[in-house]
Coordinates of C-alpha atoms in Angstrom, one line a residue:
Chain P
X1 CA 32.1 206.7 87.8
X2 CA 35.2 205.1 89.1
X3 CA 33.0 202.7 90.9
X4 CA 31.4 201.7 87.7
X5 CA 34.7 201.0 86.1
X6 CA 35.7 199.1 89.2
X7 CA 32.6 196.9 88.9
X8 CA 33.4 196.2 85.3
X9 CA 36.9 195.0 86.2
X10 CA 35.8 192.4 88.8
X11 CA 35.4 189.5 86.2
X12 CA 33.8 186.9 88.4
X13 CA 33.6 183.2 87.5
X14 CA 31.0 180.7 88.6
X15 CA 31.2 178.8 91.8
X16 CA 32.2 175.3 90.5
X17 CA 35.0 177.0 88.4
X18 CA 36.2 178.8 91.5
X19 CA 36.7 175.5 93.2
X20 CA 38.2 173.9 90.1
X21 CA 40.7 176.7 89.4
X22 CA 41.8 176.8 93.0
X23 CA 42.5 173.1 93.0
X24 CA 44.2 173.3 89.6
X25 CA 46.4 176.1 90.9
X26 CA 47.5 174.3 94.0
X27 CA 48.4 171.1 92.0
X28 CA 50.3 172.9 89.3
X29 CA 52.2 175.1 91.6
X30 CA 53.2 172.2 93.9
X31 CA 54.3 170.0 91.0
X32 CA 56.3 172.8 89.4
X33 CA 57.9 173.6 92.8
X34 CA 59.0 170.0 93.3
X35 CA 60.0 169.5 89.7
X36 CA 62.0 172.8 89.6
X37 CA 63.8 171.8 92.8
X38 CA 64.7 168.4 91.4
X39 CA 65.7 169.7 88.0
X40 CA 67.8 172.4 89.7
X41 CA 69.5 170.0 92.0
X42 CA 70.4 167.5 89.3
X43 CA 71.8 170.2 87.0
X44 CA 73.3 171.9 90.1
X45 CA 72.0 175.2 88.9
X46 CA 69.8 177.7 90.7
X47 CA 69.2 179.5 87.5
X48 CA 67.5 176.4 86.0
X49 CA 65.4 176.1 89.1
X50 CA 64.3 179.7 88.8
X51 CA 63.4 179.5 85.1
X52 CA 61.6 176.2 85.7
X53 CA 59.5 177.6 88.6
X54 CA 58.8 180.9 86.9
X55 CA 57.5 179.0 83.9
X56 CA 55.2 177.0 86.3
X57 CA 53.9 180.2 87.9
X58 CA 53.3 181.8 84.5
X59 CA 51.3 178.7 83.2
X60 CA 49.2 178.8 86.4
X61 CA 48.6 182.5 85.9
X62 CA 47.5 182.0 82.3
X63 CA 45.2 179.1 83.3
X64 CA 43.7 180.6 86.4
X65 CA 43.5 184.4 86.2
X66 CA 41.6 185.2 83.0
X67 CA 37.8 184.8 83.1
X68 CA 37.6 182.3 80.2
X69 CA 34.0 181.8 78.9
X70 CA 34.2 178.1 80.0
X71 CA 34.6 179.3 83.6
X72 CA 31.3 181.1 83.3
X73 CA 28.9 178.4 82.0
X74 CA 27.3 177.7 85.4
X75 CA 26.1 181.1 86.4
X76 CA 23.2 181.0 88.7
X77 CA 19.7 182.3 88.4
X78 CA 19.4 185.2 90.8
X79 CA 16.2 186.8 92.0
X80 CA 14.8 189.6 89.8
X81 CA 14.6 192.8 91.7
X82 CA 11.1 194.1 92.0
X83 CA 10.0 197.8 92.1
X84 CA 9.5 197.9 95.8
X85 CA 12.9 196.3 96.4
X86 CA 14.8 199.0 94.7
X87 CA 13.4 201.5 97.0
X88 CA 14.3 199.3 99.9
X89 CA 17.8 198.8 98.7
X90 CA 18.6 202.4 99.1
X91 CA 17.1 202.6 102.6
Chain T
X1 CA 23.4 198.9 101.8
X2 CA 23.6 200.9 98.7
X3 CA 26.9 199.5 97.5
X4 CA 26.4 196.4 95.4
X5 CA 28.5 193.3 96.1
X6 CA 30.1 190.7 93.8
X7 CA 27.5 187.9 94.2
X8 CA 30.1 185.3 93.2
X9 CA 32.2 186.1 96.2
X10 CA 31.6 184.0 99.3
X11 CA 33.2 186.5 101.7
X12 CA 31.2 189.4 100.3
X13 CA 27.9 187.4 100.5
X14 CA 28.6 186.4 104.1
X15 CA 29.5 189.9 105.1
X16 CA 26.4 191.4 103.4
X17 CA 24.1 188.9 105.0
X18 CA 25.6 189.2 108.5
X19 CA 25.4 192.9 108.3
X20 CA 21.8 192.8 107.1
X21 CA 20.7 190.5 110.0
X22 CA 20.5 193.1 112.7
X23 CA 18.9 195.7 110.4
X24 CA 16.2 193.3 109.3
X25 CA 15.6 192.0 112.8
X26 CA 15.2 195.6 114.1
X27 CA 12.2 195.8 111.8
X28 CA 10.8 192.7 113.5
X29 CA 11.0 194.6 116.8
X30 CA 14.2 193.0 118.2
X31 CA 16.7 195.1 120.0
X32 CA 20.2 194.0 119.4
X33 CA 22.5 193.3 122.4
X34 CA 25.9 194.6 121.5
X35 CA 27.7 193.0 124.4
X36 CA 29.9 190.6 122.4
X37 CA 30.6 193.2 119.7
X38 CA 31.6 195.7 122.4
X39 CA 34.0 193.2 124.1
X40 CA 35.6 192.5 120.8
X41 CA 35.9 196.2 119.9
X42 CA 37.3 196.9 123.4
X43 CA 39.9 194.1 123.1
X44 CA 40.8 195.1 119.5
X45 CA 41.3 198.8 120.2
X46 CA 43.3 198.2 123.3
X47 CA 45.6 196.1 121.2
X48 CA 45.7 199.0 118.7
X49 CA 46.6 201.3 121.6
X50 CA 49.4 199.0 122.8
X51 CA 50.9 198.9 119.3
X52 CA 50.6 202.7 119.0
X53 CA 52.3 203.2 122.4
X54 CA 55.1 200.8 121.3
X55 CA 55.4 202.8 118.0
X56 CA 55.6 206.1 119.8
X57 CA 58.2 204.8 122.3
X58 CA 60.2 203.5 119.3
X59 CA 60.1 206.9 117.6
X60 CA 60.9 209.0 120.6
X61 CA 63.5 207.0 122.4
X62 CA 66.5 204.8 121.6
X63 CA 66.2 201.1 121.6
X64 CA 68.1 200.4 124.9
X65 CA 66.2 203.0 126.9
X66 CA 62.8 201.5 126.4
X67 CA 63.7 197.8 126.0
X68 CA 61.9 196.8 129.2
X69 CA 58.7 198.6 128.3
X70 CA 58.8 197.2 124.8
X71 CA 59.1 193.7 126.2
X72 CA 56.1 194.4 128.4
X73 CA 54.1 195.8 125.5
X74 CA 54.9 192.9 123.2
X75 CA 54.0 190.4 125.9
X76 CA 50.7 192.2 126.6
X77 CA 49.9 192.3 122.9
X78 CA 50.5 188.6 122.6
X79 CA 48.3 187.8 125.6
X80 CA 45.5 190.0 124.2
X81 CA 45.7 188.4 120.8
X82 CA 45.3 185.0 122.4
X83 CA 42.4 186.2 124.5
X84 CA 40.8 187.6 121.3
X85 CA 41.3 184.3 119.5
X86 CA 39.9 182.3 122.5
X87 CA 36.9 184.7 122.7
X88 CA 36.2 184.2 119.0
X89 CA 36.5 180.5 118.9
X90 CA 35.2 179.3 122.3
X91 CA 32.8 182.0 123.6
X92 CA 31.3 183.7 120.6
X93 CA 31.4 180.5 118.5
X94 CA 30.0 182.0 115.3
X95 CA 27.2 183.8 117.1
X96 CA 26.3 186.6 114.7
X97 CA 23.4 188.1 116.5
X98 CA 21.7 188.3 119.9
X99 CA 18.8 190.5 120.7
X100 CA 15.6 190.7 122.7
X101 CA 12.0 191.3 121.8
X102 CA 10.6 193.1 124.8
X103 CA 7.0 192.8 123.8
X104 CA 7.0 189.0 123.6
X105 CA 9.8 188.8 126.1
X106 CA 11.8 186.6 123.9
X107 CA 15.6 186.4 123.6
X108 CA 16.9 185.5 120.2
X109 CA 20.3 184.1 119.4
X110 CA 21.5 183.5 115.8
X111 CA 24.5 181.7 114.6
X112 CA 25.1 181.9 110.9
X113 CA 27.6 180.6 108.4
X114 CA 27.8 180.5 104.6
X115 CA 28.2 177.0 103.1
X116 CA 30.0 177.2 99.9
X117 CA 28.8 174.0 98.2
X118 CA 26.1 171.7 99.4
X119 CA 26.7 168.1 98.5
X120 CA 23.0 167.3 99.0
X121 CA 22.5 166.5 95.4
X122 CA 19.8 168.1 93.2
X123 CA 20.1 170.9 90.8
X124 CA 21.0 173.6 93.4
X125 CA 24.3 172.1 94.5
X126 CA 26.4 174.9 93.0
X127 CA 24.5 177.5 95.0
X128 CA 25.9 178.7 98.3
X129 CA 23.7 178.3 101.3
X130 CA 23.3 180.7 104.2
X131 CA 22.7 178.5 107.1
X132 CA 21.0 180.2 110.1
X133 CA 20.6 178.6 113.5
X134 CA 17.9 180.3 115.6
X135 CA 17.6 179.9 119.3
X136 CA 14.6 181.3 121.1
X137 CA 14.8 181.8 124.9
X138 CA 11.8 182.8 127.0
X139 CA 13.1 185.5 129.3
X140 CA 10.3 185.0 131.9
X141 CA 10.5 181.3 132.2
X142 CA 14.1 180.1 132.3
X143 CA 13.2 176.5 133.0
X144 CA 11.3 176.2 129.7
X145 CA 13.1 174.3 127.1
X146 CA 14.8 176.5 124.5
X147 CA 13.5 176.3 121.0
X148 CA 16.0 175.8 118.2
X149 CA 15.8 175.8 114.5
X150 CA 18.3 175.5 111.7
X151 CA 17.2 176.7 108.4
X152 CA 19.0 177.1 105.1
X153 CA 18.6 179.8 102.6
X154 CA 19.8 179.7 99.0
X155 CA 21.6 183.0 98.4
X156 CA 20.1 183.2 94.9
X157 CA 16.7 183.7 96.5
X158 CA 17.6 187.0 98.1
X159 CA 20.4 188.6 95.9
X160 CA 19.9 190.1 92.5
X161 CA 22.4 189.6 89.8
X162 CA 23.6 193.2 90.2
X163 CA 24.6 192.4 93.7
X164 CA 21.8 194.0 95.7
X165 CA 20.3 192.3 98.7
X166 CA 16.5 192.2 98.4
X167 CA 15.8 193.4 101.9
X168 CA 12.1 192.7 102.0
X169 CA 12.6 189.2 100.8
X170 CA 15.1 188.7 103.5
X171 CA 12.7 190.3 106.0
X172 CA 9.9 188.0 104.9
X173 CA 12.1 184.9 105.2
X174 CA 13.3 185.8 108.7
X175 CA 9.8 186.6 109.8
X176 CA 8.5 183.2 108.5
X177 CA 11.3 181.4 110.2
X178 CA 10.8 183.0 113.6
X179 CA 7.0 182.5 113.3
X180 CA 7.7 178.8 112.5
X181 CA 9.9 178.7 115.6
X182 CA 7.2 180.2 117.8
X183 CA 4.6 177.7 116.4
X184 CA 6.9 174.9 117.2
X185 CA 7.1 176.2 120.7
X186 CA 3.4 176.2 121.3
X187 CA 3.0 172.6 120.2
Chain G
X1 CA 38.7 182.9 93.1
X2 CA 35.8 185.3 92.8
X3 CA 37.4 188.2 91.1
X4 CA 40.4 188.8 88.8
X5 CA 42.3 190.6 91.5
X6 CA 41.7 187.8 94.0
X7 CA 42.7 185.1 91.5
X8 CA 45.9 187.0 90.8
X9 CA 46.7 187.5 94.4
X10 CA 46.0 183.9 95.4
X11 CA 48.3 182.6 92.7
X12 CA 51.0 185.2 93.7
X13 CA 50.6 184.3 97.4
X14 CA 50.7 180.5 96.9
X15 CA 53.6 180.7 94.5
X16 CA 55.5 182.7 97.2
X17 CA 54.7 180.2 99.9
X18 CA 55.9 177.4 97.6
X19 CA 58.9 179.6 97.0
X20 CA 59.7 179.3 100.8
X21 CA 59.4 175.5 100.4
X22 CA 61.9 175.6 97.5
X23 CA 64.3 177.7 99.6
X24 CA 64.1 175.1 102.4
X25 CA 64.9 172.4 99.8
X26 CA 67.9 174.4 98.5
X27 CA 69.3 175.0 102.0
X28 CA 68.7 171.5 103.1
X29 CA 70.2 169.8 100.0
X30 CA 73.2 172.1 99.9
X31 CA 74.0 171.5 103.5
X32 CA 73.7 167.7 102.9
X33 CA 76.1 168.1 100.0
X34 CA 78.6 169.8 102.3
X35 CA 78.3 167.1 104.9
X36 CA 78.6 164.2 102.4
X37 CA 81.6 165.7 100.6
X38 CA 83.3 166.0 104.0
X39 CA 83.7 169.8 103.5
X40 CA 84.0 170.4 107.2
X41 CA 87.2 168.4 107.5
X42 CA 89.4 169.7 104.6
X43 CA 93.1 169.2 105.3
X44 CA 95.6 172.0 105.2
X45 CA 99.3 172.5 105.5
X46 CA 100.8 175.8 106.6
X47 CA 104.5 176.3 106.8
X48 CA 107.5 178.5 106.2
X49 CA 106.0 181.4 108.2
X50 CA 108.4 184.4 108.3
X51 CA 107.5 187.6 110.1
X52 CA 108.8 191.0 109.4
X53 CA 108.5 193.8 112.0
X54 CA 108.1 197.5 111.7
X55 CA 107.5 200.4 114.1
X56 CA 104.6 202.7 113.2
X57 CA 103.2 205.9 114.7
X58 CA 100.1 206.5 112.6
X59 CA 96.6 206.0 113.9
X60 CA 95.9 203.8 110.9
X61 CA 98.6 201.4 112.1
X62 CA 97.1 201.1 115.6
X63 CA 99.1 203.9 117.2
X64 CA 97.3 206.1 119.7
X65 CA 98.6 209.6 120.5
X66 CA 101.7 208.9 118.4
X67 CA 103.0 206.1 120.7
X68 CA 105.1 203.7 118.7
X69 CA 103.3 200.4 117.8
X70 CA 105.0 197.3 116.6
X71 CA 103.4 196.0 113.4
X72 CA 104.0 192.5 112.0
X73 CA 103.6 191.2 108.4
X74 CA 104.1 187.6 107.3
X75 CA 105.1 185.5 104.4
X76 CA 103.9 181.8 104.4
X77 CA 103.3 178.7 102.4
X78 CA 99.8 177.1 102.2
X79 CA 98.3 174.1 100.6
X80 CA 94.6 173.1 100.6
X81 CA 91.8 172.0 98.4
X82 CA 88.4 173.7 99.1
X83 CA 86.5 172.5 96.0
X84 CA 84.1 170.5 98.2
X85 CA 82.7 173.8 99.4
X86 CA 81.3 174.6 96.0
X87 CA 77.8 173.4 95.2
X88 CA 74.7 174.9 93.6
X89 CA 74.0 177.3 96.6
X90 CA 77.6 178.6 96.9
X91 CA 77.9 182.3 95.9
X92 CA 81.4 182.8 97.3
X93 CA 83.8 181.3 99.8
X94 CA 85.8 183.7 102.0
X95 CA 89.0 182.1 103.3
X96 CA 91.0 183.7 106.0
X97 CA 94.2 182.8 107.8
X98 CA 94.0 183.7 111.5
X99 CA 96.3 183.5 114.5
X100 CA 95.2 183.1 118.1
X101 CA 97.4 184.2 121.0
X102 CA 97.3 185.3 124.6
X103 CA 98.3 188.7 125.9
X104 CA 101.9 189.1 127.3
X105 CA 101.3 191.6 130.1
X106 CA 97.7 190.4 130.6
X107 CA 97.5 186.7 130.0
X108 CA 93.7 186.8 130.5
X109 CA 93.3 188.6 127.2
X110 CA 92.6 186.3 124.2
X111 CA 93.3 187.6 120.8
X112 CA 92.4 186.5 117.3
X113 CA 93.9 188.3 114.3
X114 CA 93.7 187.9 110.5
X115 CA 96.9 187.9 108.5
X116 CA 95.6 187.0 105.1
X117 CA 92.3 186.5 103.3
X118 CA 90.9 185.7 99.9
X119 CA 87.5 185.7 98.2
X120 CA 87.0 182.6 96.0
X121 CA 84.0 182.7 93.6
X122 CA 84.6 179.7 91.3
X123 CA 85.3 176.1 91.9
X124 CA 88.5 176.1 89.8
X125 CA 90.0 178.8 92.1
X126 CA 89.4 176.7 95.2
X127 CA 92.6 174.7 95.1
X128 CA 95.1 176.9 96.9
X129 CA 98.8 176.3 96.4
X130 CA 100.6 179.3 97.8
X131 CA 104.4 179.6 98.1
X132 CA 106.0 182.5 99.8
X133 CA 102.7 184.3 99.8
X134 CA 102.7 187.8 101.3
X135 CA 100.2 188.4 104.1
X136 CA 97.7 191.1 103.4
X137 CA 97.7 192.9 106.7
X138 CA 100.0 194.8 109.0
X139 CA 98.9 193.4 112.4
X140 CA 99.4 195.0 115.8
X141 CA 98.4 194.0 119.3
X142 CA 96.6 195.9 122.1
X143 CA 100.1 196.0 123.7
X144 CA 102.9 197.9 122.1
X145 CA 105.1 195.0 121.4
X146 CA 104.3 191.9 119.3
X147 CA 107.5 189.9 119.5
X148 CA 108.0 186.6 121.2
X149 CA 104.3 185.7 121.2
X150 CA 103.1 182.1 120.7
X151 CA 100.8 182.2 117.7
X152 CA 98.5 179.3 116.6
X153 CA 97.6 179.6 113.0
X154 CA 94.5 178.1 111.4
X155 CA 92.6 178.6 108.1
X156 CA 88.9 179.3 108.4
X157 CA 86.3 179.7 105.8
X158 CA 82.9 181.4 105.5
X159 CA 80.5 180.1 102.8
X160 CA 78.2 182.8 101.5
X161 CA 75.2 181.1 99.9
X162 CA 72.9 182.4 97.2
X163 CA 70.1 182.1 99.8
X164 CA 69.9 180.9 103.4
X165 CA 72.2 180.9 106.4
X166 CA 75.9 181.8 106.3
X167 CA 78.0 178.7 107.0
X168 CA 81.4 178.9 108.9
X169 CA 84.0 176.2 109.1
X170 CA 87.7 175.5 109.8
X171 CA 90.2 173.4 108.0
X172 CA 92.2 170.7 109.8
X173 CA 95.8 171.2 110.5
X174 CA 97.0 174.0 112.8
X175 CA 100.5 175.3 113.1
X176 CA 102.1 177.1 116.0
X177 CA 105.1 179.3 115.9
X178 CA 106.8 181.8 118.2
X179 CA 107.2 185.2 116.5
X180 CA 110.9 186.1 116.7
X181 CA 112.8 188.8 114.9
X182 CA 114.9 187.2 112.1
X183 CA 118.6 187.9 112.6
X184 CA 119.9 190.7 110.6
X185 CA 121.8 189.6 107.6
Chain H
X1 CA 23.7 202.2 115.0
X2 CA 26.2 202.0 112.3
X3 CA 29.0 203.4 114.5
X4 CA 29.9 199.8 115.6
X5 CA 30.0 198.6 112.0
X6 CA 32.3 201.4 111.0
X7 CA 34.5 200.8 114.1
X8 CA 34.7 197.1 113.2
X9 CA 35.8 197.9 109.7
X10 CA 38.4 200.3 111.0
X11 CA 39.5 197.7 113.5
X12 CA 40.5 195.3 110.7
X13 CA 42.8 197.9 109.2
X14 CA 44.1 198.6 112.7
X15 CA 44.9 194.9 113.1
X16 CA 46.9 194.7 109.9
X17 CA 49.1 197.6 110.9
X18 CA 49.4 196.8 114.6
X19 CA 50.1 193.1 114.2
X20 CA 52.8 193.8 111.5
X21 CA 54.5 196.3 113.8
X22 CA 54.3 194.1 116.9
X23 CA 55.6 191.2 115.0
X24 CA 58.6 193.3 114.0
X25 CA 59.0 194.4 117.7
X26 CA 58.7 190.8 118.8
X27 CA 61.4 189.8 116.3
X28 CA 63.6 192.6 117.5
X29 CA 63.3 191.5 121.1
X30 CA 63.9 187.9 120.1
X31 CA 67.0 188.7 118.2
X32 CA 68.0 191.4 120.8
X33 CA 68.7 193.9 118.0
X34 CA 66.8 197.1 117.2
X35 CA 66.8 196.2 113.5
X36 CA 66.9 192.4 113.0
X37 CA 66.4 192.6 109.3
X38 CA 68.5 195.1 107.2
X39 CA 68.9 196.0 103.6
X40 CA 72.4 196.3 102.2
X41 CA 73.0 199.9 100.9
X42 CA 76.7 199.9 99.9
X43 CA 78.9 197.7 97.8
X44 CA 81.7 197.4 100.3
X45 CA 81.1 193.7 100.9
X46 CA 80.8 192.7 97.2
X47 CA 80.7 190.1 95.9
X48 CA 79.2 188.6 99.0
X49 CA 76.5 191.3 99.5
X50 CA 75.2 193.6 96.8
X51 CA 72.9 196.6 97.2
X52 CA 69.4 195.5 97.9
X53 CA 70.2 192.1 99.5
X54 CA 68.4 191.4 102.8
X55 CA 70.3 190.3 105.9
X56 CA 68.9 188.7 109.0
X57 CA 70.7 189.6 112.2
X58 CA 71.2 188.0 115.6
X59 CA 72.6 189.8 118.6
X60 CA 72.3 187.4 121.5
X61 CA 75.9 186.2 121.2
X62 CA 78.2 187.7 123.9
X63 CA 81.3 187.7 121.7
X64 CA 82.0 188.1 118.0
X65 CA 84.4 185.8 116.2
X66 CA 86.9 186.8 113.6
X67 CA 85.2 186.2 110.2
X68 CA 81.8 187.1 111.4
X69 CA 80.0 189.7 109.4
X70 CA 78.6 192.3 111.8
X71 CA 76.4 195.4 111.4
X72 CA 77.6 198.4 113.5
X73 CA 76.5 201.9 114.0
X74 CA 78.8 204.9 114.1
X75 CA 77.8 207.9 116.2
X76 CA 76.5 210.7 114.0
X77 CA 76.1 208.6 110.9
X78 CA 72.5 207.6 110.0
X79 CA 73.4 204.5 108.0
X80 CA 74.6 201.3 109.7
X81 CA 77.6 199.6 108.2
X82 CA 77.9 195.9 107.3
X83 CA 81.5 194.6 107.5
X84 CA 83.6 191.6 108.5
X85 CA 85.5 191.2 111.8
X86 CA 89.2 191.3 111.1
X87 CA 90.5 191.1 114.6
X88 CA 89.1 190.6 118.1
X89 CA 90.6 191.1 121.5
X90 CA 88.6 190.0 124.6
X91 CA 89.4 189.6 128.2
X92 CA 88.1 186.6 130.1
X93 CA 87.7 188.7 133.3
X94 CA 85.6 191.6 132.0
X95 CA 83.1 191.0 129.3
X96 CA 84.6 193.6 127.0
X97 CA 85.6 192.9 123.5
X98 CA 87.4 195.1 121.0
X99 CA 86.8 194.5 117.3
X100 CA 88.5 195.7 114.2
X101 CA 86.4 195.4 111.0
X102 CA 86.9 195.7 107.3
X103 CA 84.8 195.5 104.1
X104 CA 85.7 192.6 101.9
X105 CA 85.8 194.9 98.9
X106 CA 87.7 197.7 100.6
X107 CA 91.4 198.1 100.5
X108 CA 92.0 199.0 104.1
X109 CA 90.4 198.5 107.5
X110 CA 87.6 200.6 109.0
X111 CA 89.6 202.8 111.4
X112 CA 88.9 205.9 109.3
X113 CA 85.2 205.2 109.6
X114 CA 85.1 205.0 113.4
X115 CA 83.9 207.9 115.5
X116 CA 86.0 210.0 117.9
X117 CA 89.3 208.8 116.6
X118 CA 88.7 205.3 118.0
X119 CA 90.9 202.4 116.8
X120 CA 88.4 199.6 117.8
X121 CA 84.7 199.0 118.0
X122 CA 83.2 197.6 121.2
X123 CA 81.0 194.6 120.9
X124 CA 78.4 195.5 123.5
X125 CA 78.1 199.2 122.6
X126 CA 78.5 199.5 118.8
X127 CA 77.3 196.2 117.3
X128 CA 73.7 196.0 116.1
X129 CA 73.9 192.3 115.2
X130 CA 75.7 189.5 113.4
X131 CA 74.6 188.4 110.0
X132 CA 73.1 184.9 110.1
X133 CA 70.9 184.6 107.1
X134 CA 70.8 186.0 103.6
X135 CA 68.2 186.6 100.9
X136 CA 69.2 188.2 97.6
X137 CA 67.8 191.3 96.0
X138 CA 64.4 191.6 97.6
X139 CA 65.3 194.7 99.5
X140 CA 65.9 196.6 96.2
X141 CA 62.2 197.6 96.4
X142 CA 62.8 199.7 99.5
X143 CA 65.9 201.3 98.0
X144 CA 64.1 202.0 94.8
X145 CA 61.2 203.6 96.7
X146 CA 63.3 205.7 99.0
X147 CA 65.7 207.0 96.4
X148 CA 63.5 207.5 93.3
X149 CA 60.7 210.0 93.7
X150 CA 58.9 208.7 90.6
X151 CA 58.9 205.3 92.1
X152 CA 57.2 206.7 95.2
X153 CA 54.5 208.2 93.1
X154 CA 54.1 205.0 91.1
X155 CA 53.7 203.0 94.3
X156 CA 51.3 205.4 95.8
X157 CA 49.3 205.5 92.6
X158 CA 49.2 201.7 92.4
X159 CA 48.1 201.4 96.0
X160 CA 45.4 204.1 95.5
X161 CA 44.1 202.5 92.3
X162 CA 44.0 199.0 93.7
X163 CA 42.1 200.2 96.8
X164 CA 39.6 202.0 94.6
X165 CA 39.1 199.1 92.2
X166 CA 39.7 196.3 94.6
X167 CA 37.5 194.7 97.2
X168 CA 39.1 196.4 100.2

């Protein structure tokens, strides 16, 4: 039963979106790291840097982690299991 | 085999296919040679043993008492990890399977990798491809030119949406490819 | 990026590794700020050093087996400006007044002792103008007597950052005196 | 034979554990200190170090300087102490060095803490390392886990759940 719950909680997204979200994540995180450093330096405040970077990480999380429907438009057509297959699968 | 995988995960696809290869080839009368696997297991577990020894020495004795042995163990561990890395990258080189068919006296070597996205156009270019490189070697006649074949298999053709590998489809595919390779050899 | 777990952990991992980049930037820029504000060459004047001596027999004043130990305490004047040590990565500055001297019976022994120290946490406290300041510590030597030693005083600082390596430095302007008992009034 | 497959899977776990441990040992040997990274447990060095801050130690220096923050161990006490060197006396002939330490936040020096009615620490015998680097707060996780039994259960539960639901 736990396994079934586990399988429900995987929330996969399609392959092009995987690539896109990874790219998006790298870019946003790098930019927010550099921007936060610059902002912190010019205001001479580590707190400002921390807030700025935390905001960047939070935005990335919100954009990347949830399985939005738009990330699942390009699902693939997989093979339909036939009767003989299912017996094979448990071999 | 009974546990379904997430078909949108490249590592899980690769692992499932690499693990299915020897099982399927066994049905095609190939006996797997475990030499490389055994070398890796041996290397790996001796590294584990070294770490365990170091851990025990650390628990039982004081730092200064065993410093010399600890240096030795860390050095040994480092050397073995490098050996392991070299073995993986230069000797094994992505070889997933090697086996022998005694009846036909054919040795089979398979290198495989999973290609995430093929840029070769057409409608399938989101679908990951399992690329298999076959190499047939005639055991009796070593001077004969080896026969090689690279084939590509769309993962959507052998996995169901639920994450089960359709083993008999995979079997048929491998059988076809090996027959193709044998045909090529005759010509 | 194939499952929600994995997406979460890649974001977490990558943000941590960029965190290391940020730390490197902080450490690098703050060190550059120290260099450019000439923080390693702050000037100092120390003067009016007056010792007082006392004989102690407690273990907490350096005495072993109840043998009498000569303790010394100081008053002194000190002027310096350490504001250049404060930038965005400075958590605190620890300043300490030390004296170096050689052993009397065993000249091969080098000694360094602290007479006074102070924790500075804000930039506005970093300008020190001390007159007749009392030393914090009763100081004794390995030997029983402390009189007639040649002491060289200097002010050192230790910058404790919010993150990164601890930085040590010294101010410019040493003073030497010979410890002698003031004549009784 | 599935034995090899199982062994290979177990090996991956084994690698994670052993490489972490050997990395730690390698770092220990490199820094010449049996614990090159320590977590601050007491407030005696406040405001410089608070509970939970992480310190990186180095012990290849032959002599300590006055002002150095050192970690030392006292015989019979399980917890190492992080304090600042107040005085040092060393001989140029022998390589012995005597140190007197004090916590920045303490009123007096450390003589009451030393074992066997000693008045000084010895650099080569008692010192675990000199603090070279600092990272705030991260070590609080370990304090939290070791001192709070509910935290222990929470952590174990979290690990168990993620291994059940996760992809190994």
